[in-house]
CSV table of N, CA and C in Angstrom, one decimal:
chain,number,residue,atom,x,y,z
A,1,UNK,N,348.2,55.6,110.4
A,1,UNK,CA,348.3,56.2,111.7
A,1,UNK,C,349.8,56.6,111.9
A,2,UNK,N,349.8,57.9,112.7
A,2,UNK,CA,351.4,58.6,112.7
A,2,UNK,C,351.9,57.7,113.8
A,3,UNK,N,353.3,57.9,113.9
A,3,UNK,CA,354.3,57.3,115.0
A,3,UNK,C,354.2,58.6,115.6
A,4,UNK,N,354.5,58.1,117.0
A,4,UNK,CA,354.3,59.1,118.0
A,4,UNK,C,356.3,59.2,118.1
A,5,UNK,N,356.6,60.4,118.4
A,5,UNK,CA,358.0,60.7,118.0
A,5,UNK,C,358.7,60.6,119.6
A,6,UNK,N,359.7,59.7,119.8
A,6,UNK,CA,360.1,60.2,121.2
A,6,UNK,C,360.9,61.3,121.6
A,7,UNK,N,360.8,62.3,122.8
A,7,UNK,CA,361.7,62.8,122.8
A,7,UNK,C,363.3,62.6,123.0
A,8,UNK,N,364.2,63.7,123.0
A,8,UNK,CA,365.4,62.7,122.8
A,8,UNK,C,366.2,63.5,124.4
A,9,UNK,N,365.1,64.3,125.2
A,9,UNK,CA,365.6,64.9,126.5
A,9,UNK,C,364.4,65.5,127.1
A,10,UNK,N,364.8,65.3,128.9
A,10,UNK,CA,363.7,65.4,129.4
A,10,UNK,C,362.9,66.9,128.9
A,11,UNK,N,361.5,66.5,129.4
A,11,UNK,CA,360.8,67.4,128.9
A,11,UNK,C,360.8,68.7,129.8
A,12,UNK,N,359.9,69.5,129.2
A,12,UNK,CA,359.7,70.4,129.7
A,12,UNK,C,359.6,70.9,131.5
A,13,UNK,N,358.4,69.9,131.8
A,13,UNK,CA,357.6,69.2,132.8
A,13,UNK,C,358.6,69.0,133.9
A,14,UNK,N,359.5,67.9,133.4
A,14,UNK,CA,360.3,67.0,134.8
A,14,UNK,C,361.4,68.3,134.7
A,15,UNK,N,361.9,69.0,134.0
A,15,UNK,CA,362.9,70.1,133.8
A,15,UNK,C,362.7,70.7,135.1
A,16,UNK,N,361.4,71.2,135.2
A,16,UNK,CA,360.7,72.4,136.1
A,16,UNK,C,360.5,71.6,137.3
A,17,UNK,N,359.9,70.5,137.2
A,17,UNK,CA,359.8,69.8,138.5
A,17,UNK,C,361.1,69.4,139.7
A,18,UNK,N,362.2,69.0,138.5
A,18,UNK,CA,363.6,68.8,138.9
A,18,UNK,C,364.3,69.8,139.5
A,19,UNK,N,364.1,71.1,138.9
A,19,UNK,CA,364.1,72.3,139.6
A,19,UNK,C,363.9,72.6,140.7
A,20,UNK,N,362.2,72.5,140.5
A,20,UNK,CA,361.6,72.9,142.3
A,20,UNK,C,362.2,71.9,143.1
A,21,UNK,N,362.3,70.7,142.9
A,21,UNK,CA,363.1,69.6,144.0
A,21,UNK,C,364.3,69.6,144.0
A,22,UNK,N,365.3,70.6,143.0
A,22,UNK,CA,366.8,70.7,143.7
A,22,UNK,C,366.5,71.7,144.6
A,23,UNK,N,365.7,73.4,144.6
A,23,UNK,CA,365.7,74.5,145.2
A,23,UNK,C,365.2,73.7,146.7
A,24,UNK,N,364.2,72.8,146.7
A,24,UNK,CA,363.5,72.0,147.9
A,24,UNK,C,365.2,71.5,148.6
A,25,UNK,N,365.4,70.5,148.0
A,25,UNK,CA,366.7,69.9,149.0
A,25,UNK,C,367.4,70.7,149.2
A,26,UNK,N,368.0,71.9,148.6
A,26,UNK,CA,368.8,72.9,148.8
A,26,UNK,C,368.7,73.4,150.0
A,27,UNK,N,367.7,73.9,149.7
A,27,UNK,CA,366.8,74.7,150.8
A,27,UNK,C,367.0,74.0,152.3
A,28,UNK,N,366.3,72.4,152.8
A,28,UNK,CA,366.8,72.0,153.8
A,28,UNK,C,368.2,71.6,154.0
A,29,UNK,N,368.9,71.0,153.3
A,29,UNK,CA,370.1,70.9,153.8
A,29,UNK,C,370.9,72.5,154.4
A,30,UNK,N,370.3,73.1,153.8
A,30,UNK,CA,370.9,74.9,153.9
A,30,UNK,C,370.6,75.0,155.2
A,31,UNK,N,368.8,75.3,155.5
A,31,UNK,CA,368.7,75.1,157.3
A,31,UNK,C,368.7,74.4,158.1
A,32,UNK,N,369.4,73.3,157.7
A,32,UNK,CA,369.7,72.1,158.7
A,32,UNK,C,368.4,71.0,159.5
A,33,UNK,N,367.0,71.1,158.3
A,33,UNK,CA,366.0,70.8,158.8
A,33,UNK,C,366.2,69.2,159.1
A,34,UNK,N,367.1,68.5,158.6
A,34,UNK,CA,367.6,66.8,158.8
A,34,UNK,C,368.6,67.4,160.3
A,35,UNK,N,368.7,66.4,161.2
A,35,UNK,CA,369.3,66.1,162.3
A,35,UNK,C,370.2,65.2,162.1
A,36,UNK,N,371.3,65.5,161.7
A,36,UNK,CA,372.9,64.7,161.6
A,36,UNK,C,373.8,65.5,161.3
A,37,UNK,N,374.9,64.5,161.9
A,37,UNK,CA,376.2,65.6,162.4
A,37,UNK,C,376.7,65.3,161.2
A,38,UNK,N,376.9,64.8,160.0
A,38,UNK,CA,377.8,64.6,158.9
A,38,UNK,C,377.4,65.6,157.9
A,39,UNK,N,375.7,65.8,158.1
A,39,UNK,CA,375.3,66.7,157.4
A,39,UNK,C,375.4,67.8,157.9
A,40,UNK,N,375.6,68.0,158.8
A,40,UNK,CA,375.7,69.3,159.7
A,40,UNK,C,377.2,70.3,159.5
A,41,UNK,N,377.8,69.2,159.5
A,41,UNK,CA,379.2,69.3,159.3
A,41,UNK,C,380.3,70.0,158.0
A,42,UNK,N,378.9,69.7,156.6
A,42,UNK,CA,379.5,70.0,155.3
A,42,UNK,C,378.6,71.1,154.7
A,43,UNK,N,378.7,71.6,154.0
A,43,UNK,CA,378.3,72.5,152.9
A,43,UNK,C,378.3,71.5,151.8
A,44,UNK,N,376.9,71.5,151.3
A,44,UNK,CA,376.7,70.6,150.3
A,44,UNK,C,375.9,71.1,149.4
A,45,UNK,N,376.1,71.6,147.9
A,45,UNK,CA,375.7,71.9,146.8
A,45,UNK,C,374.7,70.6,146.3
A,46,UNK,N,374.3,70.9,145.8
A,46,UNK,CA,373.4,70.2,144.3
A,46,UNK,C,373.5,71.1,142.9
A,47,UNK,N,374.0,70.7,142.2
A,47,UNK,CA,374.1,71.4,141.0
A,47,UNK,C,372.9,71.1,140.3
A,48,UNK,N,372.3,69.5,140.2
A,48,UNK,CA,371.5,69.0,139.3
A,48,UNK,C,370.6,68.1,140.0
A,49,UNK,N,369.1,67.9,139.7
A,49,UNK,CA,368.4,66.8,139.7
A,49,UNK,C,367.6,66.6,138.4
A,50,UNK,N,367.2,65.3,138.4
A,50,UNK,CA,366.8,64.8,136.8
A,50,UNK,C,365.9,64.2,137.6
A,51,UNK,N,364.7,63.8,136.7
A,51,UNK,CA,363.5,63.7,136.9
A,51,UNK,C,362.8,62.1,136.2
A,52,UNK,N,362.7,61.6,136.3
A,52,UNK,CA,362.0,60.3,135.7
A,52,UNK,C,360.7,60.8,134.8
A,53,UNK,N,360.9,59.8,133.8
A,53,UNK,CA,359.8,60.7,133.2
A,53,UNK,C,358.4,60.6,133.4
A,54,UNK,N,358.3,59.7,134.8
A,54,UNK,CA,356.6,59.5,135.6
A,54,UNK,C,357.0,60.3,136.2
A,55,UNK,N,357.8,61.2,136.6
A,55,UNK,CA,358.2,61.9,137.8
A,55,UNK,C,358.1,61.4,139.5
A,56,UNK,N,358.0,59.9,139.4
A,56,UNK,CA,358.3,59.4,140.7
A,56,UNK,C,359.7,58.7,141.3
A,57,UNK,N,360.6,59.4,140.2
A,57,UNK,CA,362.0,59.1,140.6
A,57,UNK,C,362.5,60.3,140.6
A,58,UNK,N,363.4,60.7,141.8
A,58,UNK,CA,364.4,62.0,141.4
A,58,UNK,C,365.8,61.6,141.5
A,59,UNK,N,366.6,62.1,140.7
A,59,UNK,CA,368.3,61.8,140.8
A,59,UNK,C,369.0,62.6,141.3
A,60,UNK,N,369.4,62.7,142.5
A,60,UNK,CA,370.0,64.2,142.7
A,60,UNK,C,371.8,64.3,142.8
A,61,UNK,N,372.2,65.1,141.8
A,61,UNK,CA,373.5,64.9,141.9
A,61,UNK,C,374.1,65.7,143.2
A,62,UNK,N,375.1,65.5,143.7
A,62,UNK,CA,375.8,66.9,145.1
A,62,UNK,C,376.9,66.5,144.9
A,63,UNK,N,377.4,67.7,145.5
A,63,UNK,CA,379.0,67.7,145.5
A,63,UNK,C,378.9,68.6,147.2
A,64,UNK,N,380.3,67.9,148.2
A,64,UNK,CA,380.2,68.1,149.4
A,64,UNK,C,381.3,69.7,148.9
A,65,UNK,N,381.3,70.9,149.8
A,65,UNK,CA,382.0,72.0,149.3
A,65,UNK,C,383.8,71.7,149.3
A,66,UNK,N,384.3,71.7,148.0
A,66,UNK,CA,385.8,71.5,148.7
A,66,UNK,C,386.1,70.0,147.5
A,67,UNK,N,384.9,69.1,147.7
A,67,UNK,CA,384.8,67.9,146.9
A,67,UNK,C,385.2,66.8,147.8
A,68,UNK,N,385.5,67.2,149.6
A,68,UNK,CA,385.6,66.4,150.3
A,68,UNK,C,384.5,65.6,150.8
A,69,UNK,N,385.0,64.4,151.8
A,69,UNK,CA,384.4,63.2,152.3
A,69,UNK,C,383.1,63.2,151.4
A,70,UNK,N,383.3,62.8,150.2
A,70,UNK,CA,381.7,62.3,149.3
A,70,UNK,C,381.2,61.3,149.6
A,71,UNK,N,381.6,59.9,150.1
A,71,UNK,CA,381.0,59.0,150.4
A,71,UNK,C,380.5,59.1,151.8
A,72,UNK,N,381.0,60.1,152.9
A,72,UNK,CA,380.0,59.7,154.0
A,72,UNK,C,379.1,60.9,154.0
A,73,UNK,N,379.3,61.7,153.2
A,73,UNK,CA,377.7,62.5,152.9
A,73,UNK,C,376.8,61.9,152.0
A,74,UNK,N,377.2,61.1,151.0
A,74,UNK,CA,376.1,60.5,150.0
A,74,UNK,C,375.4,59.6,151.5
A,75,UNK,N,376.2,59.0,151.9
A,75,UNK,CA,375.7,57.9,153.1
A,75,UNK,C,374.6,58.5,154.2
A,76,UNK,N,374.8,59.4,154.3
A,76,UNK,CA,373.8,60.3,155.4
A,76,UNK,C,373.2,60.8,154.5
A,77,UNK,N,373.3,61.4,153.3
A,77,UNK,CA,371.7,61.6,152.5
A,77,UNK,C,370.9,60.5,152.6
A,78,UNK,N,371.6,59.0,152.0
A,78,UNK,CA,370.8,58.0,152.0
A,78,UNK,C,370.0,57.6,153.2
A,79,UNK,N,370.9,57.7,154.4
A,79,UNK,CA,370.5,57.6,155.8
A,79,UNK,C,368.6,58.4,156.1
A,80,UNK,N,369.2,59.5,156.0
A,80,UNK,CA,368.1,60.5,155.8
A,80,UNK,C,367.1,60.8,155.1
A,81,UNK,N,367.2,59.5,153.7
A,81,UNK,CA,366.2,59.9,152.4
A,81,UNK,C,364.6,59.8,152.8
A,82,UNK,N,364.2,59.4,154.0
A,82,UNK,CA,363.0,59.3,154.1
A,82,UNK,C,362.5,60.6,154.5
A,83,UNK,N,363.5,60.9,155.9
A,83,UNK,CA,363.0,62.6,156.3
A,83,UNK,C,363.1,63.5,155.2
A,84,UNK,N,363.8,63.6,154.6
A,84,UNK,CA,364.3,64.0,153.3
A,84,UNK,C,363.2,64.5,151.9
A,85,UNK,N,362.6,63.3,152.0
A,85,UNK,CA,361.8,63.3,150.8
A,85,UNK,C,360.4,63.6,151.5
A,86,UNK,N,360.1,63.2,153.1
A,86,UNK,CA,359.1,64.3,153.8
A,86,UNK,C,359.0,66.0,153.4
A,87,UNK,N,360.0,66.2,153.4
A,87,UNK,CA,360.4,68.0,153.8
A,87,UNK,C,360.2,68.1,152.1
A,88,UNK,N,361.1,67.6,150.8
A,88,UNK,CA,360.3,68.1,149.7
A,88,UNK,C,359.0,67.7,149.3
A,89,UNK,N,358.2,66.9,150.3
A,89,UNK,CA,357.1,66.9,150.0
A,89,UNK,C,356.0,68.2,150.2
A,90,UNK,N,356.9,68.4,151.2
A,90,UNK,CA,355.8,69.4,152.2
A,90,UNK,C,356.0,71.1,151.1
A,91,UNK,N,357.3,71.1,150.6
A,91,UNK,CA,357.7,72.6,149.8
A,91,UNK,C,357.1,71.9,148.4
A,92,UNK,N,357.3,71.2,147.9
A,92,UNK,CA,356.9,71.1,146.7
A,92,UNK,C,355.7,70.1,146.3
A,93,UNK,N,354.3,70.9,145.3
A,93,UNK,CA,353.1,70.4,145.5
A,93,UNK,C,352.9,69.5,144.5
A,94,UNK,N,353.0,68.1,144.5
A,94,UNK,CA,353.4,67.0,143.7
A,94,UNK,C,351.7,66.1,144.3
A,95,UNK,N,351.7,65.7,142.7
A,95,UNK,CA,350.5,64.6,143.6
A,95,UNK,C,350.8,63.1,144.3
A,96,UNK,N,352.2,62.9,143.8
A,96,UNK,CA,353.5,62.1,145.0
A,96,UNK,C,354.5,62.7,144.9
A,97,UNK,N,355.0,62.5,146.2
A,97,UNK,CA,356.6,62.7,146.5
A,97,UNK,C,357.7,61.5,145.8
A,98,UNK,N,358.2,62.5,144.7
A,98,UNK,CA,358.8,61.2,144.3
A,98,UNK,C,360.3,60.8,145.1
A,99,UNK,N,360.6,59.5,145.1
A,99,UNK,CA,361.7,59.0,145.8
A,99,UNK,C,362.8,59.4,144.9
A,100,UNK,N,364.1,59.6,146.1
A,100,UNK,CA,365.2,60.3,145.9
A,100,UNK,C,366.2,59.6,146.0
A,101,UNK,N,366.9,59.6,145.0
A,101,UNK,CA,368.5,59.0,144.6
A,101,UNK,C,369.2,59.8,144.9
A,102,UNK,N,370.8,59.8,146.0
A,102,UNK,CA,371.4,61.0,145.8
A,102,UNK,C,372.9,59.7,144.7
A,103,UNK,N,373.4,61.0,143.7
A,103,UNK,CA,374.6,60.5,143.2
A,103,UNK,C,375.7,61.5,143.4
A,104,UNK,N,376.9,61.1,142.8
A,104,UNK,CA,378.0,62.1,143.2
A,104,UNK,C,378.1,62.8,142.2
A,105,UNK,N,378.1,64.4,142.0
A,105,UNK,CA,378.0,65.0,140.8
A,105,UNK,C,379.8,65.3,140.4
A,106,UNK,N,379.9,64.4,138.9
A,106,UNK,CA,381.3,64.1,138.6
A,106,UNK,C,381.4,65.3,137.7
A,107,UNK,N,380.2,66.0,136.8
A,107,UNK,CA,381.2,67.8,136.2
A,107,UNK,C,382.4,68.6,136.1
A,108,UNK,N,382.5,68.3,137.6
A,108,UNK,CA,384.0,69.3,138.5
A,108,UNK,C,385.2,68.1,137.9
A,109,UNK,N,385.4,66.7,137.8
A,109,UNK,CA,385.9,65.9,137.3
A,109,UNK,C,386.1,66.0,135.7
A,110,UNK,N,385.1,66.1,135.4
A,110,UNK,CA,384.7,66.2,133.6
A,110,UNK,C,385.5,67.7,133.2
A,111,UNK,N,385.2,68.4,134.1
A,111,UNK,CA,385.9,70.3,133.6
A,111,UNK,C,387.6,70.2,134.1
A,112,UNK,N,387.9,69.1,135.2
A,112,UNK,CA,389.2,69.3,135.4
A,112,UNK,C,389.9,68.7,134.2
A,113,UNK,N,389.3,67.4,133.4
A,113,UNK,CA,389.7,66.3,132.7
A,113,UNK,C,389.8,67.1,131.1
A,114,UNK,N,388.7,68.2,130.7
A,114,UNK,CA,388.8,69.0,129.7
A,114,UNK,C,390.1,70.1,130.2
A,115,UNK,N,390.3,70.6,131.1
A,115,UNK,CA,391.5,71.4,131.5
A,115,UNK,C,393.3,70.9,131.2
A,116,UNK,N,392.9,70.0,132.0
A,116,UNK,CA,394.3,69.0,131.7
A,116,UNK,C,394.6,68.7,130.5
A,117,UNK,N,394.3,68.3,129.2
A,117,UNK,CA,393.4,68.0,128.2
A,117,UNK,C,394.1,69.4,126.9
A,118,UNK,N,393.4,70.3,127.8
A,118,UNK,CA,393.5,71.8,126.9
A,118,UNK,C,395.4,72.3,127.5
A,119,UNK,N,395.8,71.9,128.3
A,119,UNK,CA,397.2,72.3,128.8
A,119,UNK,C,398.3,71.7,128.6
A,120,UNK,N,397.7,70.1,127.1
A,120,UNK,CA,398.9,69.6,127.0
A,120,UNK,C,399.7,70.4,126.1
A,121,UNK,N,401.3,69.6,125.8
A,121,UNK,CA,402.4,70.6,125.0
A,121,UNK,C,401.4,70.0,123.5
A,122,UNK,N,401.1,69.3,123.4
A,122,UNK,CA,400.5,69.7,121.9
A,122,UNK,C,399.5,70.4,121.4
A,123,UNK,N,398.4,70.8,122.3
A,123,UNK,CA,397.4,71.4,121.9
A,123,UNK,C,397.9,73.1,122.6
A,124,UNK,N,398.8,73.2,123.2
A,124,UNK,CA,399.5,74.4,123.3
A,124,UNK,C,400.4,75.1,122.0
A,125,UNK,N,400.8,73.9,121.1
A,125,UNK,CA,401.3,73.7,120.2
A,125,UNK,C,400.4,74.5,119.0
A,126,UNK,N,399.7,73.8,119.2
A,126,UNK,CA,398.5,74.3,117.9
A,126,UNK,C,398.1,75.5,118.0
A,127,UNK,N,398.0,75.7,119.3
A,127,UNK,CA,397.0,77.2,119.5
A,127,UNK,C,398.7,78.3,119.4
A,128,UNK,N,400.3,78.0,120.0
A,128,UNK,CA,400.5,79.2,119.3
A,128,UNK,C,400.8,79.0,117.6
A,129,UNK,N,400.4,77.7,117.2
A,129,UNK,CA,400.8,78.1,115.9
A,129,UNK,C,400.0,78.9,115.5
A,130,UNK,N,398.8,79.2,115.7
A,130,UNK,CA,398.0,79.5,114.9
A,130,UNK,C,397.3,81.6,115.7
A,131,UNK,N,398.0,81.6,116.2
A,131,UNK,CA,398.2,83.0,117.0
A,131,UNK,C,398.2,83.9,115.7
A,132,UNK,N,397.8,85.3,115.7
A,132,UNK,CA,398.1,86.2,114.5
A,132,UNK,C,399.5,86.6,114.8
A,133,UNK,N,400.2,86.8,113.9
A,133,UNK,CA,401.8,87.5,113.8
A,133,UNK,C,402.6,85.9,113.1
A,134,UNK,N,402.0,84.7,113.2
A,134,UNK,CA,402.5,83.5,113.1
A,134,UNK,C,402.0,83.4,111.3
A,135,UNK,N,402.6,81.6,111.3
A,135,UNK,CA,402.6,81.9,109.7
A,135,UNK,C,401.2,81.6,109.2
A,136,UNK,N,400.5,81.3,108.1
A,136,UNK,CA,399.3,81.6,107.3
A,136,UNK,C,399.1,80.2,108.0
A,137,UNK,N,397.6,80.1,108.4
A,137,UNK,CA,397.0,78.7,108.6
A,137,UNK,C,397.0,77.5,107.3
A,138,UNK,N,397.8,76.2,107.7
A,138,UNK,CA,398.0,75.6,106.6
A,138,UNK,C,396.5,74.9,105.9
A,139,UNK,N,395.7,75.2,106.7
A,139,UNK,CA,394.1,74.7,106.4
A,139,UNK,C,394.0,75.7,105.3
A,140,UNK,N,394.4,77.0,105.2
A,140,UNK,CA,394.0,78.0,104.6
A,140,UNK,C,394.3,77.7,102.9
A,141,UNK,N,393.8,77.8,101.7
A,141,UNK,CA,394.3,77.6,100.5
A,141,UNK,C,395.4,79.4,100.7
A,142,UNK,N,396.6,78.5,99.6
A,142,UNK,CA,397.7,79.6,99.6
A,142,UNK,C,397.3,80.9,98.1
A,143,UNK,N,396.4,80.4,97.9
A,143,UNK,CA,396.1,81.9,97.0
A,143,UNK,C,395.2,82.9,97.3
A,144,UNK,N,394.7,82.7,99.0
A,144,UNK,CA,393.4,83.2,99.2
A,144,UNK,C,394.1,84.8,99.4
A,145,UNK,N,393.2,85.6,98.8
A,145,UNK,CA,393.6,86.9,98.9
A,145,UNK,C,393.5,87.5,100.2
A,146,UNK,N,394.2,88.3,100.4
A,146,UNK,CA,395.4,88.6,101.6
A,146,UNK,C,394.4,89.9,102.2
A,147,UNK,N,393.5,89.7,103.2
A,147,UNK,CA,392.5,90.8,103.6
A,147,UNK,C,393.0,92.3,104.1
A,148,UNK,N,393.9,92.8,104.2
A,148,UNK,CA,395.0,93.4,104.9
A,148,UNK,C,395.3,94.6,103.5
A,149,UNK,N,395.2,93.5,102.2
A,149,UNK,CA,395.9,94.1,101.3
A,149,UNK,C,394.6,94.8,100.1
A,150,UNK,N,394.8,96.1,100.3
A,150,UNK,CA,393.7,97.0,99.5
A,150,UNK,C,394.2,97.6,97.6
């Protein structure tokens, strides 16, 4: 009898489903169909939601515009998760509404942390050593024939 092989990322399925339920929350936080002044207040993205793989959990990452007050917007999502998860019920046709996690989407953190990262003096170092007009890359073996030269 074969082993059944697990996958090693979500499938197809919760991909597309996680989709329709970011464009769903998007969509109401966009027209303001929740009643609260904290939400009212911000412009709030979702970059990502991930999908459980019964698809009765959703994870939805946000970031508030700016990357301000994150904790009292995650708080009023949470406030709100019931109205919330009404309204993506209603846009998106699931045989349940799965319940909704909001988390802080840390990316913008992870891309400033690769930035900083890429602008120290040593990795500045590297990159002009290795600039054209500079000397032969020392990874390079020194007999390799000289492309230039016909």
């Amino acid at each position: 009898m074969a082993q059944k092989q697990t996958p090693t990322g979500p499938s197809q399925r919760q991909q597309r489903v996680a989709e329709l339920i970011r464009h769903a929350i998007a969509e109401v936080l966009q027209r303001g169909d929740i009643q609260d002044a904290v939400l009212s207040a911000h412009v709030i993205t979702v970059p990502e939601v991930r999908m459980s793989p019964d698809l009765k959990l959703a994870t939805a990452y946000i970031m508030p515009l700016g990357g301000l007050n994150e904790a009292p917007v995650i708080a009023a999502l949470e406030r709100n998760k019931k109205a919330l998860r009404q309204e993506v019920a209603r846009r998106v046709n699931l045989k349940f509404a799965p319940d909704l996690r909001f988390l802080r989407d840390e990316t913008f953190d992870e891309a400033d942390r690769i930035d900083a990262l890429l602008r120290t003096d040593k990795v500045r170092r590297d990159l002009e050593s290795r600039t054209p007009g500079n000397e032969q890359d020392p990874d390079r073996a020194a007999d390799a024939p000289d492309p230039d030269a016909a």
